[in-house]
CSV table of C-alpha atoms in Angstrom, one decimal:
chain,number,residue,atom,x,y,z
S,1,UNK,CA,93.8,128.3,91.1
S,2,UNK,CA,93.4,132.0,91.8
S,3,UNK,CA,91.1,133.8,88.9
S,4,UNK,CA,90.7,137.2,87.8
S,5,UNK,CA,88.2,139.3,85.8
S,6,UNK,CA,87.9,142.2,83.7
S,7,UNK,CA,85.2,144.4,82.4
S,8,UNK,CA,85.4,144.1,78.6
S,9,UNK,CA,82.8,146.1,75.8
S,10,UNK,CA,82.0,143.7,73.1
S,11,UNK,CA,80.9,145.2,69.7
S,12,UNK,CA,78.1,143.7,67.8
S,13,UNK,CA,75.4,144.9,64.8
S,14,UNK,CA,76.7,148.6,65.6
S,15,UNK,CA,76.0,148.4,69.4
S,16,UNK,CA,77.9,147.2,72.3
S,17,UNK,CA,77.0,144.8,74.9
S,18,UNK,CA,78.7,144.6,78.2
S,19,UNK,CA,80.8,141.7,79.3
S,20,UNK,CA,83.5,139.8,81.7
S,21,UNK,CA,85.9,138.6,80.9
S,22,UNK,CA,87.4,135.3,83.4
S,23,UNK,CA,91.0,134.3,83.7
S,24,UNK,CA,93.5,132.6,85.7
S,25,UNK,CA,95.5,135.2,87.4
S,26,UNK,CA,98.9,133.6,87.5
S,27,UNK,CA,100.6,135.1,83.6
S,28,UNK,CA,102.5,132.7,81.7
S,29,UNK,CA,106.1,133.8,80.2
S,30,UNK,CA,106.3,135.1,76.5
S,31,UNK,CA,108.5,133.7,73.8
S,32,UNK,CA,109.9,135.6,70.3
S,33,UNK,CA,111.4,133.7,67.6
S,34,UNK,CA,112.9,135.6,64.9
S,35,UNK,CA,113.8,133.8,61.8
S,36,UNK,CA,117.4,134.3,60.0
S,37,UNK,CA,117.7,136.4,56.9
S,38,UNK,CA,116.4,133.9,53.4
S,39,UNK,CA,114.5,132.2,56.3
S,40,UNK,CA,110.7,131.9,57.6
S,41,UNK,CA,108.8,131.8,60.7
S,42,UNK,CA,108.4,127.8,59.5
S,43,UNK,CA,111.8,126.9,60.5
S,44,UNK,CA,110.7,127.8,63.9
S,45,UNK,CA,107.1,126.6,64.4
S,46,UNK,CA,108.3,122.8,65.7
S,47,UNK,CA,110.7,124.8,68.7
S,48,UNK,CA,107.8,126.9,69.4
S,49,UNK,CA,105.1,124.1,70.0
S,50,UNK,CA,107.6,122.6,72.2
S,51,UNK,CA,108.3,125.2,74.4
S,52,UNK,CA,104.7,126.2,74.3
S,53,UNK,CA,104.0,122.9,76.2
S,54,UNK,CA,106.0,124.1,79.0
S,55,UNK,CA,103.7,126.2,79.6
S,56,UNK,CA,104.4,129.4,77.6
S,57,UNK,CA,102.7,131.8,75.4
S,58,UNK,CA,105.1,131.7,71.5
S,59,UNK,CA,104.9,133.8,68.7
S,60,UNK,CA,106.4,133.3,65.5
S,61,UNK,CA,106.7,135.7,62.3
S,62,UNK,CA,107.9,136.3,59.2
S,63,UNK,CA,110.5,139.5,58.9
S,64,UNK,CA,109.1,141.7,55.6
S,65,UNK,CA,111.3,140.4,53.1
S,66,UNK,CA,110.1,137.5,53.2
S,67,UNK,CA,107.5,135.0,52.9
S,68,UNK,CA,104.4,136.9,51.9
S,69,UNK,CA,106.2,140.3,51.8
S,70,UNK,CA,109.1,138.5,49.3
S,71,UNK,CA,108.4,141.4,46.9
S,72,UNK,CA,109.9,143.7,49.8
S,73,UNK,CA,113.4,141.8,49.4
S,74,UNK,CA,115.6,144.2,47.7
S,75,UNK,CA,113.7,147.2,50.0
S,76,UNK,CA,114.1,146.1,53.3
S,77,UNK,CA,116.4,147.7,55.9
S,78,UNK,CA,117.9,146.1,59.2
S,79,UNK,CA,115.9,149.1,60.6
S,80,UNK,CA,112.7,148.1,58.8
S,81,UNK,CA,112.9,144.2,60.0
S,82,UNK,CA,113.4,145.7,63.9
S,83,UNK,CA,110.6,147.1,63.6
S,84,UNK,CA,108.7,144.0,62.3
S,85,UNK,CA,110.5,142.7,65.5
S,86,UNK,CA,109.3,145.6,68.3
S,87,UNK,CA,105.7,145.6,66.9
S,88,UNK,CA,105.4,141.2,67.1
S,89,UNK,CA,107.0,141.9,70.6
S,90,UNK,CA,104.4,144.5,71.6
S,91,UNK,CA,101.4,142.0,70.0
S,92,UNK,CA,102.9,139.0,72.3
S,93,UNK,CA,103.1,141.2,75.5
S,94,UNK,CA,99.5,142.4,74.7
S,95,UNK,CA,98.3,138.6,75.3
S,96,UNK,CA,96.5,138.6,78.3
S,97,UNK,CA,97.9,135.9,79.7
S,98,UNK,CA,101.7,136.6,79.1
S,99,UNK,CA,104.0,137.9,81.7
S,100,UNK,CA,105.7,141.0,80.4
S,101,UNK,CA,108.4,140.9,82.8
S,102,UNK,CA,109.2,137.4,81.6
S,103,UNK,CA,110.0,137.5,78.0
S,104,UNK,CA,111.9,135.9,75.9
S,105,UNK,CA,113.4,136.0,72.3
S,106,UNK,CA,115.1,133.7,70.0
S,107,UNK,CA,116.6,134.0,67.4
S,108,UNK,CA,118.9,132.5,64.9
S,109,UNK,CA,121.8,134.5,62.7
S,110,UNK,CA,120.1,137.8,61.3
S,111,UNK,CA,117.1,137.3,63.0
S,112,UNK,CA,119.9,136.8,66.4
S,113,UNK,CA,121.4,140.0,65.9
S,114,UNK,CA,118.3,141.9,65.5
S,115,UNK,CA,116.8,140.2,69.1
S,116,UNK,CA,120.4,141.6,70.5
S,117,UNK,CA,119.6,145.3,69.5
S,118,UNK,CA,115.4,144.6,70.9
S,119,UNK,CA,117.0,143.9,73.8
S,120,UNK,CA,118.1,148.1,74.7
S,121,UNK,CA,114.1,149.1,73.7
S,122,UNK,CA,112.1,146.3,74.9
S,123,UNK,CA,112.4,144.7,78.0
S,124,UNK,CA,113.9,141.0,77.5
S,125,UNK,CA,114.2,138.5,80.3
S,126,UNK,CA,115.7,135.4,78.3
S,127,UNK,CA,118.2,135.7,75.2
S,128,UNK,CA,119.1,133.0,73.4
S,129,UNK,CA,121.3,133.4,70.0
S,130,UNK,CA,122.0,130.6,67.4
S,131,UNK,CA,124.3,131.4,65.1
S,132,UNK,CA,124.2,135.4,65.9
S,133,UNK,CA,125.3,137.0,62.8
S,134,UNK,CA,127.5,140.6,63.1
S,135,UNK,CA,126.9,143.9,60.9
S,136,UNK,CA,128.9,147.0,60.5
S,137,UNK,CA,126.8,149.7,62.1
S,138,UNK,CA,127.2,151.8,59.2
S,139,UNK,CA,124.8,151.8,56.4
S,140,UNK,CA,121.3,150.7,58.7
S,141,UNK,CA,119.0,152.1,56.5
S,142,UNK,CA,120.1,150.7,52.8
S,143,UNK,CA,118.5,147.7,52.3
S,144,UNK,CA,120.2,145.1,54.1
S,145,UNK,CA,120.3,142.8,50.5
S,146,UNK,CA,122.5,145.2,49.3
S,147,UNK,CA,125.3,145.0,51.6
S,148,UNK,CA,129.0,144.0,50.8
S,149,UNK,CA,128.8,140.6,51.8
S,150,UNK,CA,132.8,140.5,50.8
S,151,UNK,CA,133.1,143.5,53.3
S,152,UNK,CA,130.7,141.3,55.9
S,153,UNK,CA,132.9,138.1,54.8
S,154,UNK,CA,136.0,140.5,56.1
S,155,UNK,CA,134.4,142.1,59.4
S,156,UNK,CA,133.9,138.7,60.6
S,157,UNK,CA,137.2,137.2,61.0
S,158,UNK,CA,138.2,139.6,63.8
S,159,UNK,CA,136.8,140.6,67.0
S,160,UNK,CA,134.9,143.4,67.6
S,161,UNK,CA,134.8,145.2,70.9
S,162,UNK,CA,131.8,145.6,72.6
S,163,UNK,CA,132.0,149.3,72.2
S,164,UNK,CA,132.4,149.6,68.8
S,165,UNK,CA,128.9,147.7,67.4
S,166,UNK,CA,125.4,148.2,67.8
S,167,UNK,CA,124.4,144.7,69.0
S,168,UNK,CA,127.3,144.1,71.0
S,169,UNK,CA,126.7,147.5,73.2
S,170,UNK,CA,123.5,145.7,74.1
S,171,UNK,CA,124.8,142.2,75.0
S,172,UNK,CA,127.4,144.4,77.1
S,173,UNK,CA,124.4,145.9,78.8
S,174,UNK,CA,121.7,143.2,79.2
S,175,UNK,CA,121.4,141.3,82.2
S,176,UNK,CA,119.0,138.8,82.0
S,177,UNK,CA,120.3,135.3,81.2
S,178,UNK,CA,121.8,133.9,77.8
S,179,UNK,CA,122.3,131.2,75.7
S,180,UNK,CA,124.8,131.4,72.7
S,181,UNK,CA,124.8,128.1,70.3
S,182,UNK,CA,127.6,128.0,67.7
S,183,UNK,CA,127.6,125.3,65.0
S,184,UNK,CA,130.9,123.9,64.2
S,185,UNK,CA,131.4,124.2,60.5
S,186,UNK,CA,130.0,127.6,60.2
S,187,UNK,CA,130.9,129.5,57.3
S,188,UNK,CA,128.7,132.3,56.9
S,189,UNK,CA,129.2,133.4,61.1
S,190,UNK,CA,132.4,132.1,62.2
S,191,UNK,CA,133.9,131.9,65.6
S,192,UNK,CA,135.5,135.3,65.7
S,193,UNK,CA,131.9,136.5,65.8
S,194,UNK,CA,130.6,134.0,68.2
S,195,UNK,CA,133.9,135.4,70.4
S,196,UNK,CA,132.6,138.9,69.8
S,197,UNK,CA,128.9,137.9,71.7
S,198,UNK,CA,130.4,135.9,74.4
S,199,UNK,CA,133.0,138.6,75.2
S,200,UNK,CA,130.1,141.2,75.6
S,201,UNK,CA,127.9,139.3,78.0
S,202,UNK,CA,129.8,140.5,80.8
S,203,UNK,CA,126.8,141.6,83.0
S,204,UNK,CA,124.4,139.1,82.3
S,205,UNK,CA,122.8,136.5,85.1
S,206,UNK,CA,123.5,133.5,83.3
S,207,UNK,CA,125.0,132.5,80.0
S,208,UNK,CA,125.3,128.9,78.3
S,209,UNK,CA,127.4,128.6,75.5
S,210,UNK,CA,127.1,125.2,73.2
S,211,UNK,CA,128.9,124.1,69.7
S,212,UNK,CA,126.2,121.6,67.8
S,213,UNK,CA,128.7,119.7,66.3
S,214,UNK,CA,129.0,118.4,62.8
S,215,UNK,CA,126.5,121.5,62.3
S,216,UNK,CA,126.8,123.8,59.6
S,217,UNK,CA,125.1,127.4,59.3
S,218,UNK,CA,122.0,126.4,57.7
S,219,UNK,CA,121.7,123.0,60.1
S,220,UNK,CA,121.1,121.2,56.9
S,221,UNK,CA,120.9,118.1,58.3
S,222,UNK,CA,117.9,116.6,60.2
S,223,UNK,CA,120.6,115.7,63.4
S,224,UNK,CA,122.0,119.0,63.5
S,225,UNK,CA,118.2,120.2,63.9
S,226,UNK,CA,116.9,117.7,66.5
S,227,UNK,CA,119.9,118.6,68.3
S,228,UNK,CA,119.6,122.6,68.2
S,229,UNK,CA,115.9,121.8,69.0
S,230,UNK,CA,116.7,119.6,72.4
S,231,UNK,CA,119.0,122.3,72.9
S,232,UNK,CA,116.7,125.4,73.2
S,233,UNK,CA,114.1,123.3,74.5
S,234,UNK,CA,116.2,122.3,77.6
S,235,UNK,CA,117.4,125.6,78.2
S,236,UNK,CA,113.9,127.3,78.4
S,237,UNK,CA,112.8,124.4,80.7
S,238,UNK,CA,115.5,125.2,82.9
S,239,UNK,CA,114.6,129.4,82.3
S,240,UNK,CA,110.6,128.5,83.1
S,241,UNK,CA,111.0,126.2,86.2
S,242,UNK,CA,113.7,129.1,87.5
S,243,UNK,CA,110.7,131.5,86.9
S,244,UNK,CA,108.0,129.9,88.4
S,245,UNK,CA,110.2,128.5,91.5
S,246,UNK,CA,111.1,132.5,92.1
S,247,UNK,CA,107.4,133.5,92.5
S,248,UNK,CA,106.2,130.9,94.0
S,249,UNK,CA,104.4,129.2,90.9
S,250,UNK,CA,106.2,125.9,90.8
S,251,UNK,CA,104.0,123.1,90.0
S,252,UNK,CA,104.2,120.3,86.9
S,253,UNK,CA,105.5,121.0,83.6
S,254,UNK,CA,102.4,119.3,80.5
S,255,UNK,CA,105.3,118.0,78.9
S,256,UNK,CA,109.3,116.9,79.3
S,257,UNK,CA,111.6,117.2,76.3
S,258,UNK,CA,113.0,113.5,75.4
């Protein structure tokens, strides 16, 4: 396998001593997942050792608001939490052994509509969206806890043209590939707003579109997880082994999703 090295300074007692540093040369892609709002980068660590054993580099994270940041809850705007989002993209693309021209970020509701606005400041390769929840573009810096959810309950029984929401300008302009997973008794993002996502991915390379059935919002139930999980998992296998078969890298995948 072709190598390649780096001079690196290494700092140590208040002096520096010279070093190099020894890698494989051929990158690995990059994958985000971004949590849903009352959610944690938990719910997300099981999908990211999967689709780390395909051979990619994942980062997981917790969105201020949560977690250790709880405190932040009634703070917090949808602007702050993209930026939580921008600066754990920039820290993934900084590995050295990730591929920034082959990222990808997942997310589920909140956390889905937030990798939908990354995707027109960061450069995103693979999109996939469970459950991609829909906000009025008004209001982005009051904290995002102390929105109408009556007024949220209302803009998401009706379509929304591309045109006329933040996140659904940058569906309308990314063109990478997609994947768009809907569960079927969804109350808090019904189909109206899965509509809206799908009817703005007009450009894109590729987009799959699945309904996890019996599912609800939350995917409460262990089923409704394993299923979600085979799900994204298959996808990104089929995303990784397009990748690699493009530039020539095609070889064995560590592990196959049962």
């Amino acid at each position: 396998m072709p190598t390649r090295h780096s001079k690196i300074d290494i700092p140590v007692d208040g002096q520096h001593i010279d070093g190099t540093l020894v890698a494989a040369s051929n990158t690995v892609p990059g994958v985000l997942l971004v949590h849903g709002w009352d959610g944690s980068q938990e719910q997300y660590l099981a999908r990211a050792h999967e689709i780390a054993a395909l051979g990619c580099v994942c980062l997981t994270f917790d969105l201020r608001g949560h977690a250790r940041h709880a405190a932040q809850r009634r703070s917090v705007s949808r602007n702050d939490n993209l930026r939580d989002l921008l600066a754990a993209y920039d820290v993934l693309v900084g590995h050295p052994t990730v591929d920034p021209e082959s990222i990808a970020i997942v997310g589920s509701s909140y956390g889905g509509y937030l990798a939908a606005i990354a995707t027109t400041v960061r450069k995103v390769r693979w999109l996939a969206l469970r459950a991609p929840a829909l906000y009025r573009d008004s209001q982005w810096e009051v904290p995002k806890g102390s929105l109408s959810r009556s007024d949220l309950a209302t803009y998401r029984q009706s379509v929304v043209p591309s045109d006329e929401n933040r996140a659904l300008k940058a569906c309308a302009a990314f063109r990478g590939d997609a994947l768009i997973v809907e569960s079927e008794h969804d109350k808090t993002v019904p189909h109206p707003v899965i509509e809206s996502y799908l009817g703005s991915l007009k450009r894109v390379k590729s987009v799959t579109y699945r309904v996890l059935a019996d599912a609800d919002h939350a995917l409460s139930t262990e089923s409704a997880r394993q299923a979600y999980g085979m799900l994204l998992v298959s996808w990104m296998t089929e995303m990784t082994l397009g990748a690699r078969a493009a530039t020539g890298l095609l070889r064995p995948l560590p592990h196959s999703p049962r």
